[in-house]
C-alpha cells in the first residue's frame, strides 16, 4: 500500500495504490478554485491552500478505504518540477509522515509520474513507446524505454501548450484554467473559422508564444472594429485557436513517430484531456494510449504508482532530499 501525494501546482491530490493487487484504491483531488478569477495560479495562495487541505485529504483517503496508517508500506510524494512553495508543503508533510511511521520515503519526479499515469488502467503501451507530455508547464516528446528511462526528443522552446491555452483563454475573458474552457466552448464552433500561422521550429521542438501573440493582435484588431467580437464569436474563436495549437502539437508528434518508427503513442498531462486532441489522434493509424481525463491533470494516483515502482526497485529517498522547481527527467 503506497500513499501518493501531489502538490506541485494548484491541485492537492492524495491517492492509495495497492501494489499487491496492482490497482488504485482511492484518489481524491482538490482543485483550488481560488485561482479561477485571477487568471492564473498565485504561488503564495496555492501553498496556503495545500497547507489547509493536505491533512484532511490524507484522512479522507484512508477513511474511504477503511485503512489504518499502520497498513501503509511507503509514502510517495512529488519532488518536482513545480512551484517550490507548493511542492514543499506536500514534500515536508510526506517526509514527516514517513519519519513518524518509520516508513520508506519515496520522492517522485512529476514528469515521470505523468508518464506512469498510462499504467493506471489497461491497455498499457509496450516499451519502447513515444509519449507526448502536454501540460501547463511542459510540452515534451519522449521516447520511453522503461518506467524511469526516457529520452527527450523535443520540447517547447518557450510557453508550454497548456500555458498557451490558458493565456489565449484569458485574452477572451475566460477563467483559469483556460484549456478546459476552450475545450468546452470549441465543441459548438468551427475549427476553420479563423486561421493562424503555424509556428516554424527546428527539429522536434515546439514554440507556442508566436501563436499566442498572433492571436492577441488578431483579437485587438477585431475588437477595435467590433467591440462585441469575442462574445459573438466565442465558439468559433475557441475552436480555431485550439485547432492551431493542436496542429502544431501533432505535426511534431507525427515527425517523431515517423523518425523513430514507433507506432505506440502515449498521451499524458492536462492537455491530454482535450476532446479534440483525442479525436484527432484517433484518426491516426497508431495505437494511442491515454489515461481517463481525471488522471491526465495532476493527481496523486500517478505519484502513488510511480512510487510503488521505485520502492519495488529499491530507489528510495533520504531525509536530505528537498523539492526541485526546475525540470529534470531521468533523474530517478
Ligand atoms: O498536468 P496539469 O494538471 O498540470 C501541470 O503539470 O502543468 O496540466 C494543467 C494544464 C492547464 O494549462 C490546463 O489549461 C490544461 O492542462 N488543460 C486542458 C484541458 N484540461 C486541462 N487543456 C486543453 N483541454 C483540456 N480539456
Ligand atoms: Zn502535471
Coordinates of C-alpha atoms and ligand atoms in Angstrom, one line a residue:
X1 CA 0.0 0.0 0.0
X2 CA 1.7 3.2 -1.2
X3 CA 0.3 6.6 -0.4
X4 CA 0.8 9.1 -3.2
X5 CA 0.9 12.9 -2.5
X6 CA 0.8 15.5 -5.3
X7 CA 1.1 19.3 -4.6
X8 CA 3.3 20.6 -7.4
X9 CA 0.9 23.3 -8.6
X10 CA -2.8 24.1 -7.8
X11 CA -4.2 20.6 -7.2
X12 CA -3.9 18.9 -3.8
X13 CA -4.3 15.2 -4.5
X14 CA -3.8 12.1 -2.5
X15 CA -4.2 8.5 -3.6
X16 CA -3.6 5.0 -2.4
X17 CA -2.1 2.3 -4.7
X18 CA -2.3 -1.4 -3.8
X19 CA 0.9 -2.7 -5.2
X20 CA 0.0 -6.3 -4.4
X21 CA -3.2 -6.3 -6.4
X22 CA -1.9 -3.7 -8.9
X23 CA -4.8 -1.4 -8.5
X24 CA -5.8 2.1 -7.4
X25 CA -7.8 2.0 -4.2
X26 CA -8.7 5.7 -3.9
X27 CA -7.8 9.1 -5.3
X28 CA -9.1 12.4 -4.1
X29 CA -8.2 15.6 -5.9
X30 CA -9.0 19.1 -4.7
X31 CA -8.6 21.7 -7.5
X32 CA -8.0 25.1 -6.0
X33 CA -10.9 27.4 -7.1
X34 CA -9.1 30.5 -5.7
X35 CA -7.1 30.9 -8.9
X36 CA -10.1 31.0 -11.2
X37 CA -10.7 34.7 -11.2
X38 CA -7.1 35.8 -11.1
X39 CA -6.5 34.2 -14.4
X40 CA -3.5 32.1 -13.3
X41 CA -2.0 30.4 -10.3
X42 CA -0.8 32.7 -7.5
X43 CA 2.0 30.7 -5.9
X44 CA 1.6 32.0 -2.3
X45 CA -2.1 31.3 -2.3
X46 CA -1.5 27.8 -3.8
X47 CA 0.9 27.0 -0.9
X48 CA -1.5 28.1 1.7
X49 CA -4.3 26.1 0.2
X50 CA -2.2 23.0 0.1
X51 CA -1.3 23.6 3.7
X52 CA -5.0 23.7 4.7
X53 CA -6.0 20.7 2.6
X54 CA -3.3 18.1 2.9
X55 CA -4.1 16.5 6.2
X56 CA -7.9 16.4 5.8
X57 CA -7.3 14.8 2.3
X58 CA -5.0 12.1 3.6
X59 CA -7.5 11.3 6.3
X60 CA -10.3 11.2 3.8
X61 CA -8.4 8.8 1.5
X62 CA -7.6 6.4 4.4
X63 CA -11.2 6.6 5.8
X64 CA -12.7 5.9 2.4
X65 CA -10.9 2.6 2.1
X66 CA -11.1 1.9 5.9
X67 CA -7.3 1.5 6.2
X68 CA -5.3 2.2 9.3
X69 CA -2.0 4.1 8.9
X70 CA -0.2 1.0 10.1
X71 CA -1.1 -0.8 6.8
X72 CA 0.9 1.7 4.7
X73 CA 4.2 0.4 3.2
X74 CA 5.6 3.6 1.8
X75 CA 4.9 7.3 1.3
X76 CA 5.5 8.7 -2.2
X77 CA 5.4 12.4 -3.0
X78 CA 6.1 14.7 -5.9
X79 CA 9.6 16.2 -5.6
X80 CA 9.5 18.5 -8.7
X81 CA 9.3 20.2 -11.1
X82 CA 6.7 22.6 -10.0
X83 CA 6.1 25.6 -7.7
X84 CA 8.7 25.4 -4.9
X85 CA 6.3 26.5 -2.1
X86 CA 3.6 24.2 -3.2
X87 CA 6.0 21.3 -3.6
X88 CA 7.5 22.0 -0.2
X89 CA 4.1 21.6 1.6
X90 CA 3.5 18.1 0.2
X91 CA 7.1 17.1 0.4
X92 CA 7.6 18.1 4.0
X93 CA 4.3 16.6 5.0
X94 CA 5.2 13.3 3.3
X95 CA 8.7 13.3 4.9
X96 CA 7.3 13.9 8.3
X97 CA 4.7 11.2 8.0
X98 CA 7.3 8.6 6.8
X99 CA 9.6 9.6 9.6
X100 CA 6.9 9.3 12.2
X101 CA 5.7 5.9 10.9
X102 CA 9.1 4.6 10.2
X103 CA 8.2 4.0 6.5
X104 CA 10.2 4.4 3.3
X105 CA 10.0 7.9 1.9
X106 CA 9.8 7.9 -1.9
X107 CA 10.3 11.2 -3.8
X108 CA 8.8 11.0 -7.3
X109 CA 9.6 13.1 -10.4
X110 CA 6.3 14.8 -11.6
X111 CA 7.1 14.2 -15.3
X112 CA 7.9 10.5 -14.7
X113 CA 4.6 10.3 -12.7
X114 CA 2.6 11.7 -15.7
X115 CA 4.2 9.0 -17.9
X116 CA 3.3 6.4 -15.2
X117 CA -0.4 7.5 -15.5
X118 CA -0.5 5.4 -18.7
X119 CA -0.3 2.3 -16.4
X120 CA -3.2 3.1 -14.0
X121 CA -5.6 1.3 -16.3
X122 CA -5.1 -1.2 -19.2
X123 CA -4.4 -1.3 -22.1
X124 CA -0.8 -0.4 -21.3
X125 CA 1.7 0.6 -24.0
X126 CA 4.6 -1.8 -24.7
X127 CA 8.1 -0.4 -24.2
X128 CA 9.6 1.4 -26.1
X129 CA 6.8 3.8 -26.8
X130 CA 6.6 7.5 -27.7
X131 CA 4.9 9.8 -25.2
X132 CA 3.6 13.3 -25.6
X133 CA 3.5 15.1 -22.3
X134 CA 1.3 18.2 -22.7
X135 CA 0.6 20.2 -19.6
X136 CA 0.6 23.6 -18.1
X137 CA 4.3 23.5 -17.5
X138 CA 5.6 21.2 -20.3
X139 CA 5.3 20.2 -23.9
X140 CA 7.6 17.2 -24.2
X141 CA 8.1 14.5 -26.8
X142 CA 9.6 11.5 -25.1
X143 CA 11.0 8.1 -26.2
X144 CA 10.2 5.9 -23.2
X145 CA 12.3 2.8 -22.7
X146 CA 11.2 1.9 -19.1
X147 CA 9.5 3.4 -16.1
X148 CA 12.4 5.7 -15.3
X149 CA 14.3 5.5 -18.6
X150 CA 13.2 8.1 -21.1
X151 CA 14.9 10.4 -23.6
X152 CA 13.6 13.9 -24.5
X153 CA 13.2 14.1 -28.3
X154 CA 11.7 17.5 -28.4
X155 CA 10.5 20.3 -26.0
X156 CA 8.9 23.7 -26.1
X157 CA 11.4 26.5 -26.5
X158 CA 9.0 29.0 -24.8
X159 CA 5.5 28.5 -23.5
X160 CA 4.1 25.1 -22.8
X161 CA 1.0 24.2 -24.8
X162 CA -1.3 24.3 -21.7
X163 CA 0.1 27.7 -20.9
X164 CA -0.8 28.9 -24.4
X165 CA -4.3 27.5 -23.9
X166 CA -4.6 29.4 -20.6
X167 CA -3.2 32.7 -21.9
X168 CA -5.3 32.8 -25.0
X169 CA -8.4 31.9 -22.9
X170 CA -7.6 34.8 -20.6
X171 CA -7.5 37.1 -23.7
X172 CA -11.1 36.1 -24.3
X173 CA -12.0 36.8 -20.7
X174 CA -12.4 33.1 -19.8
X175 CA -11.5 31.9 -16.3
X176 CA -8.4 29.8 -15.3
X177 CA -7.7 27.0 -16.3
X178 CA -8.5 28.2 -19.7
X179 CA -7.7 25.0 -21.5
X180 CA -10.8 23.4 -20.0
X181 CA -12.9 26.5 -21.1
X182 CA -11.6 26.5 -24.6
X183 CA -12.3 22.8 -24.9
X184 CA -15.9 23.3 -23.7
X185 CA -16.7 26.3 -26.0
X186 CA -14.9 24.8 -29.0
X187 CA -17.5 22.0 -29.2
X188 CA -20.0 24.3 -30.8
X189 CA -17.6 26.1 -33.1
X190 CA -16.0 25.8 -36.5
X191 CA -12.3 24.9 -36.2
X192 CA -11.6 26.5 -39.5
X193 CA -13.5 29.8 -39.0
X194 CA -10.2 31.7 -38.4
X195 CA -6.7 30.6 -39.3
X196 CA -3.4 31.4 -37.5
X197 CA 0.2 30.9 -38.9
X198 CA 1.8 27.6 -38.0
X199 CA 5.0 28.1 -35.9
X200 CA 8.3 27.1 -37.6
X201 CA 10.7 25.4 -35.2
X202 CA 13.7 23.3 -35.7
X203 CA 13.9 19.6 -35.1
X204 CA 11.2 18.1 -32.8
X205 CA 10.9 21.2 -30.7
X206 CA 7.8 23.4 -30.1
X207 CA 7.1 27.1 -29.9
X208 CA 3.7 28.4 -28.8
X209 CA 4.5 32.0 -28.0
X210 CA 4.2 33.2 -31.6
X211 CA 0.7 31.8 -31.9
X212 CA -0.3 33.4 -28.7
X213 CA 0.9 36.8 -29.9
X214 CA -0.7 36.4 -33.3
X215 CA -4.0 35.6 -31.5
X216 CA -3.6 38.7 -29.3
X217 CA -3.0 41.0 -32.4
X218 CA -5.9 39.4 -34.2
X219 CA -8.3 40.0 -31.3
X220 CA -7.2 43.5 -30.8
X221 CA -7.8 44.4 -34.4
X222 CA -11.2 42.7 -34.5
X223 CA -12.4 44.2 -31.2
X224 CA -11.4 47.7 -32.4
X225 CA -13.8 47.3 -35.4
X226 CA -16.4 45.4 -33.4
X227 CA -16.4 45.7 -29.6
X228 CA -18.5 42.6 -29.1
X229 CA -16.5 40.4 -31.4
X230 CA -15.4 37.9 -28.7
X231 CA -18.8 37.4 -27.2
X232 CA -20.5 37.0 -30.5
X233 CA -17.9 34.6 -31.9
X234 CA -16.6 32.8 -28.8
X235 CA -17.3 29.2 -30.0
X236 CA -15.6 29.8 -33.4
X237 CA -12.6 31.6 -31.7
X238 CA -12.1 28.7 -29.2
X239 CA -12.4 26.1 -31.9
X240 CA -10.0 27.9 -34.2
X241 CA -7.2 28.7 -31.7
X242 CA -7.5 25.2 -30.3
X243 CA -7.1 23.7 -33.8
X244 CA -4.0 25.8 -34.4
X245 CA -2.4 24.8 -31.1
X246 CA -3.2 21.2 -31.6
X247 CA -2.0 21.2 -35.2
X248 CA 1.5 22.3 -34.1
X249 CA 1.4 19.7 -31.3
X250 CA 0.5 16.9 -33.7
X251 CA 2.9 17.9 -36.5
X252 CA 5.9 17.3 -34.3
X253 CA 4.4 14.1 -32.9
X254 CA 3.9 12.8 -36.4
X255 CA 7.6 13.6 -37.2
X256 CA 8.7 11.8 -34.1
X257 CA 6.6 8.7 -34.9
X258 CA 8.0 8.5 -38.5
X259 CA 11.6 9.2 -37.3
X260 CA 11.6 6.7 -34.5
X261 CA 9.3 4.2 -36.3
X262 CA 7.4 3.6 -33.1
X263 CA 3.7 3.4 -33.5
X264 CA 2.7 3.1 -29.9
X265 CA 1.9 6.6 -28.6
X266 CA 1.1 7.7 -25.1
X267 CA -0.7 11.0 -24.4
X268 CA -0.4 12.4 -20.9
X269 CA -0.7 15.7 -18.9
X270 CA -3.6 18.1 -18.5
X271 CA -3.9 18.9 -22.2
X272 CA -4.3 15.2 -23.0
X273 CA -7.8 15.6 -21.6
X274 CA -8.7 17.7 -24.6
X275 CA -11.6 16.1 -26.6
X276 CA -10.4 17.5 -29.9
X277 CA -6.8 16.2 -29.4
X278 CA -8.2 12.8 -28.6
X279 CA -10.4 12.9 -31.7
X280 CA -7.6 14.0 -34.0
X281 CA -5.3 11.2 -32.6
X282 CA -8.0 8.6 -33.0
X283 CA -7.8 9.3 -36.8
X284 CA -4.0 8.3 -36.9
X285 CA -3.0 4.7 -37.7
X286 CA -1.2 4.4 -34.4
X287 CA -2.0 2.6 -31.1
X288 CA -2.8 5.6 -28.9
X289 CA -2.9 5.3 -25.1
X290 CA -4.2 7.9 -22.7
X291 CA -5.4 7.9 -19.1
X292 CA -9.0 8.8 -18.2
X293 CA -9.3 12.7 -18.2
X294 CA -9.2 12.9 -14.4
X295 CA -5.8 11.2 -14.4
X296 CA -4.4 13.5 -17.3
X297 CA -4.4 16.5 -15.0
X298 CA -2.3 16.4 -11.8
X299 CA -3.3 13.6 -9.5
X300 CA -2.0 11.5 -6.6
X301 CA -2.7 8.2 -8.3
X302 CA 0.2 8.6 -10.8
X303 CA 2.5 9.5 -7.9
X304 CA 1.5 6.5 -5.8
X305 CA 2.0 4.2 -8.8
X306 CA 5.4 5.7 -9.7
X307 CA 6.3 5.5 -6.0
X308 CA 5.3 1.8 -5.9
X309 CA 7.6 1.1 -8.9
X310 CA 10.5 2.9 -7.2
X311 CA 10.0 1.1 -4.0
X312 CA 10.0 -2.2 -5.8
X313 CA 13.3 -1.3 -7.4
X314 CA 14.7 -0.1 -4.1
X315 CA 15.0 3.6 -5.2
X316 CA 14.2 5.4 -2.1
X317 CA 14.7 9.0 -0.8
X318 CA 16.7 10.3 2.1
X319 CA 15.9 12.9 4.7
X320 CA 18.3 15.3 3.0
X321 CA 16.2 15.4 -0.2
X322 CA 14.4 18.6 -0.9
X323 CA 12.0 19.6 -3.7
X324 CA 13.2 21.0 -7.0
X325 CA 11.3 23.6 -9.0
X326 CA 13.1 23.2 -12.4
X327 CA 12.6 20.4 -14.9
X328 CA 14.6 17.3 -14.6
X329 CA 13.9 14.0 -16.3
X330 CA 15.5 10.6 -15.9
X331 CA 16.7 11.8 -12.5
X332 CA 15.4 8.8 -10.7
Ligands
LIG1 O1 -0.9 18.3 -15.9 P1 -1.6 19.5 -15.4 O2 -2.8 19.3 -14.5 O3 -0.6 20.4 -14.6 C1 0.8 20.6 -15.0 O4 1.6 19.7 -14.7 O5 1.0 21.7 -15.6 O6 -2.0 20.5 -16.6 C2 -2.7 21.6 -16.5 C3 -2.9 22.3 -17.8 C4 -3.5 23.7 -17.8 O7 -2.8 24.5 -18.6 C5 -4.9 23.4 -18.3 O8 -5.5 24.5 -19.0 C6 -4.7 22.3 -19.3 O9 -3.7 21.4 -18.6 N1 -5.9 21.5 -19.6 C7 -6.5 21.4 -20.8 C8 -7.7 20.6 -20.6 N2 -7.7 20.2 -19.3 C9 -6.7 20.8 -18.7 N3 -6.1 22.0 -22.0 C10 -6.9 21.7 -23.0 N4 -8.1 21.0 -22.9 C11 -8.5 20.4 -21.8 N5 -9.6 19.7 -21.7
LIG2 ZN1 1.4 17.9 -14.2

